[in-house]
C-alpha cells in the first residue's frame, strides 16, 4: 500500500484531483475533507466533514470563519474534538470497509492539536492507501510529514494534475 502526500498552494486542484481519483477508481474512502463555506457568493471560511458520519456530531463542523473585516478566526478546538473522533473512528475500522484514507487540507490548524497530529501518525503506520492533501506551508508538523520516507510526495506547484493522477493511479493497490 502507498502513502501519498499531495502538496500545493490554495486553489491548485488538490481536492479536484482527489475527487477524480476516488470517482474514476471507484475508491471507498474514509477520513475527512475540508470544504469552503460560501454565503451569498462570498467566502466565509472552511468546515471539516468526516467522510463517514461521526456519532454525536453534525457531520460538517466549521473550522474557520472569516469576519466582515476579512479577519480569520480559526476554531482549532475542532481538531481536538471532532477531528480526533473522526480519526479514532478510522483507526477502529476494519480494512475491508474502505480502500483509502483521505486527510484533506493539512497545513496550519492541526498544529494546535497534539492529539490530532498523533492520530495522523498512527494512520500513517497502517498498511493502507493514504492520501494527505496539504497546503504549501512550513510548520514543524508539515516539515515532519515531508521528511517521512514512506510518503510519495507530489507537488502541484511543479507538476501537472494529469501527471500526478497517472502516477498515483499506477501505484494504487500495489
GROMACS .gro file of C-alpha atoms in nm:
model
  174
    1UNK     CA    1   0.000   0.000   0.000
    2UNK     CA    2   0.109   0.357  -0.063
    3UNK     CA    3   0.104   0.684   0.122
    4UNK     CA    4   0.066   0.992  -0.098
    5UNK     CA    5   0.142   1.349   0.006
    6UNK     CA    6  -0.005   1.597  -0.240
    7UNK     CA    7   0.113   1.950  -0.167
    8UNK     CA    8   0.032   2.280  -0.332
    9UNK     CA    9  -0.083   2.634  -0.281
   10UNK     CA   10  -0.451   2.708  -0.231
   11UNK     CA   11  -0.665   2.651  -0.540
   12UNK     CA   12  -0.409   2.437  -0.727
   13UNK     CA   13  -0.655   2.149  -0.769
   14UNK     CA   14  -0.563   1.912  -0.484
   15UNK     CA   15  -0.926   1.842  -0.396
   16UNK     CA   16  -1.032   1.812  -0.761
   17UNK     CA   17  -0.751   1.562  -0.817
   18UNK     CA   18  -0.866   1.364  -0.512
   19UNK     CA   19  -1.229   1.367  -0.632
   20UNK     CA   20  -1.118   1.237  -0.973
   21UNK     CA   21  -0.905   0.960  -0.820
   22UNK     CA   22  -1.193   0.847  -0.596
   23UNK     CA   23  -1.453   0.856  -0.873
   24UNK     CA   24  -1.257   0.700  -1.159
   25UNK     CA   25  -1.103   0.427  -0.942
   26UNK     CA   26  -1.426   0.362  -0.752
   27UNK     CA   27  -1.250   0.401  -0.418
   28UNK     CA   28  -1.431   0.374  -0.085
   29UNK     CA   29  -1.260   0.644   0.122
   30UNK     CA   30  -1.274   0.728   0.491
   31UNK     CA   31  -1.114   1.018   0.675
   32UNK     CA   32  -1.206   1.382   0.636
   33UNK     CA   33  -1.237   1.655   0.377
   34UNK     CA   34  -1.227   2.033   0.410
   35UNK     CA   35  -1.482   2.244   0.224
   36UNK     CA   36  -1.532   2.617   0.174
   37UNK     CA   37  -1.818   2.798   0.341
   38UNK     CA   38  -1.969   3.030   0.083
   39UNK     CA   39  -2.262   3.256   0.164
   40UNK     CA   40  -2.413   3.492  -0.094
   41UNK     CA   41  -2.119   3.418  -0.327
   42UNK     CA   42  -1.867   3.528  -0.065
   43UNK     CA   43  -1.604   3.307   0.102
   44UNK     CA   44  -1.679   3.281   0.474
   45UNK     CA   45  -1.436   3.011   0.594
   46UNK     CA   46  -1.397   2.635   0.599
   47UNK     CA   47  -1.569   2.336   0.752
   48UNK     CA   48  -1.439   1.986   0.822
   49UNK     CA   49  -1.652   1.699   0.701
   50UNK     CA   50  -1.598   1.340   0.807
   51UNK     CA   51  -1.644   1.105   0.511
   52UNK     CA   52  -1.821   0.860   0.746
   53UNK     CA   53  -2.050   1.029   0.999
   54UNK     CA   54  -1.909   1.079   1.349
   55UNK     CA   55  -2.165   0.978   1.611
   56UNK     CA   56  -2.291   1.267   1.820
   57UNK     CA   57  -2.184   1.539   1.574
   58UNK     CA   58  -2.328   1.721   1.279
   59UNK     CA   59  -2.103   1.599   1.003
   60UNK     CA   60  -1.999   1.944   0.878
   61UNK     CA   61  -1.820   2.131   1.155
   62UNK     CA   62  -1.690   2.486   1.094
   63UNK     CA   63  -1.315   2.508   1.145
   64UNK     CA   64  -1.252   2.866   1.032
   65UNK     CA   65  -1.469   3.170   0.988
   66UNK     CA   66  -1.400   3.499   0.815
   67UNK     CA   67  -1.535   3.821   0.962
   68UNK     CA   68  -1.654   4.122   0.760
   69UNK     CA   69  -1.314   4.278   0.832
   70UNK     CA   70  -1.162   3.979   0.647
   71UNK     CA   71  -1.002   3.868   0.977
   72UNK     CA   72  -0.997   3.488   1.001
   73UNK     CA   73  -1.082   3.310   1.323
   74UNK     CA   74  -0.954   2.954   1.347
   75UNK     CA   75  -1.165   2.720   1.556
   76UNK     CA   76  -0.872   2.497   1.645
   77UNK     CA   77  -1.063   2.309   1.916
   78UNK     CA   78  -1.246   2.133   1.632
   79UNK     CA   79  -0.926   1.933   1.571
   80UNK     CA   80  -0.920   1.828   1.939
   81UNK     CA   81  -1.283   1.717   1.938
   82UNK     CA   82  -1.445   1.632   1.606
   83UNK     CA   83  -1.114   1.573   1.425
   84UNK     CA   84  -0.978   1.334   1.689
   85UNK     CA   85  -1.308   1.140   1.696
   86UNK     CA   86  -1.312   1.118   1.316
   87UNK     CA   87  -0.959   0.976   1.304
   88UNK     CA   88  -1.023   0.749   1.604
   89UNK     CA   89  -1.321   0.602   1.417
   90UNK     CA   90  -1.099   0.544   1.111
   91UNK     CA   91  -0.839   0.366   1.324
   92UNK     CA   92  -1.110   0.131   1.461
   93UNK     CA   93  -1.249   0.037   1.119
   94UNK     CA   94  -1.182  -0.296   0.952
   95UNK     CA   95  -0.974  -0.265   0.634
   96UNK     CA   96  -1.243  -0.435   0.427
   97UNK     CA   97  -1.473  -0.136   0.494
   98UNK     CA   98  -1.264   0.109   0.288
   99UNK     CA   99  -0.997   0.139   0.016
  100UNK     CA  100  -0.815   0.452   0.129
  101UNK     CA  101  -0.791   0.722   0.394
  102UNK     CA  102  -0.812   1.089   0.295
  103UNK     CA  103  -0.663   1.358   0.520
  104UNK     CA  104  -0.763   1.676   0.340
  105UNK     CA  105  -0.602   2.019   0.368
  106UNK     CA  106  -0.346   1.986   0.640
  107UNK     CA  107  -0.134   2.294   0.690
  108UNK     CA  108  -0.171   2.506   0.998
  109UNK     CA  109  -0.474   2.436   1.215
  110UNK     CA  110  -0.373   2.086   1.324
  111UNK     CA  111  -0.052   2.224   1.479
  112UNK     CA  112  -0.260   2.332   1.780
  113UNK     CA  113  -0.375   1.975   1.849
  114UNK     CA  114  -0.106   1.726   1.956
  115UNK     CA  115  -0.367   1.450   1.983
  116UNK     CA  116  -0.490   1.508   1.627
  117UNK     CA  117  -0.133   1.500   1.494
  118UNK     CA  118  -0.071   1.176   1.685
  119UNK     CA  119  -0.380   1.018   1.523
  120UNK     CA  120  -0.237   1.112   1.182
  121UNK     CA  121   0.094   0.946   1.275
  122UNK     CA  122  -0.098   0.631   1.379
  123UNK     CA  123  -0.288   0.629   1.049
  124UNK     CA  124   0.042   0.652   0.860
  125UNK     CA  125   0.152   0.329   1.032
  126UNK     CA  126  -0.142   0.136   0.882
  127UNK     CA  127  -0.094  -0.082   0.575
  128UNK     CA  128  -0.349   0.107   0.362
  129UNK     CA  129  -0.351   0.370   0.088
  130UNK     CA  130  -0.341   0.715   0.249
  131UNK     CA  131  -0.382   1.050   0.074
  132UNK     CA  132  -0.268   1.363   0.254
  133UNK     CA  133  -0.361   1.688   0.083
  134UNK     CA  134  -0.152   1.968   0.227
  135UNK     CA  135  -0.101   2.338   0.170
  136UNK     CA  136   0.247   2.460   0.085
  137UNK     CA  137   0.327   2.589   0.433
  138UNK     CA  138   0.613   2.530   0.671
  139UNK     CA  139   0.522   2.423   1.021
  140UNK     CA  140   0.703   2.168   1.237
  141UNK     CA  141   0.432   1.910   1.156
  142UNK     CA  142   0.424   1.970   0.778
  143UNK     CA  143   0.806   1.952   0.776
  144UNK     CA  144   0.787   1.623   0.968
  145UNK     CA  145   0.548   1.482   0.709
  146UNK     CA  146   0.764   1.590   0.415
  147UNK     CA  147   1.066   1.415   0.573
  148UNK     CA  148   0.892   1.077   0.605
  149UNK     CA  149   1.041   0.815   0.377
  150UNK     CA  150   0.713   0.625   0.346
  151UNK     CA  151   0.533   0.914   0.174
  152UNK     CA  152   0.540   0.965  -0.203
  153UNK     CA  153   0.539   1.342  -0.248
  154UNK     CA  154   0.368   1.521  -0.536
  155UNK     CA  155   0.399   1.899  -0.568
  156UNK     CA  156   0.106   2.054  -0.757
  157UNK     CA  157   0.304   2.376  -0.789
  158UNK     CA  158   0.561   2.194  -1.007
  159UNK     CA  159   0.369   1.905  -1.168
  160UNK     CA  160   0.051   1.893  -1.373
  161UNK     CA  161  -0.264   1.744  -1.230
  162UNK     CA  162  -0.267   1.485  -1.512
  163UNK     CA  163   0.093   1.385  -1.443
  164UNK     CA  164   0.019   1.334  -1.072
  165UNK     CA  165  -0.306   1.149  -1.144
  166UNK     CA  166  -0.139   0.900  -1.378
  167UNK     CA  167   0.148   0.839  -1.137
  168UNK     CA  168  -0.081   0.777  -0.840
  169UNK     CA  169  -0.319   0.561  -1.041
  170UNK     CA  170  -0.028   0.339  -1.148
  171UNK     CA  171   0.065   0.286  -0.781
  172UNK     CA  172  -0.279   0.229  -0.628
  173UNK     CA  173  -0.312  -0.107  -0.462
  174UNK     CA  174   0.046  -0.207  -0.530
   0.00000   0.00000   0.00000
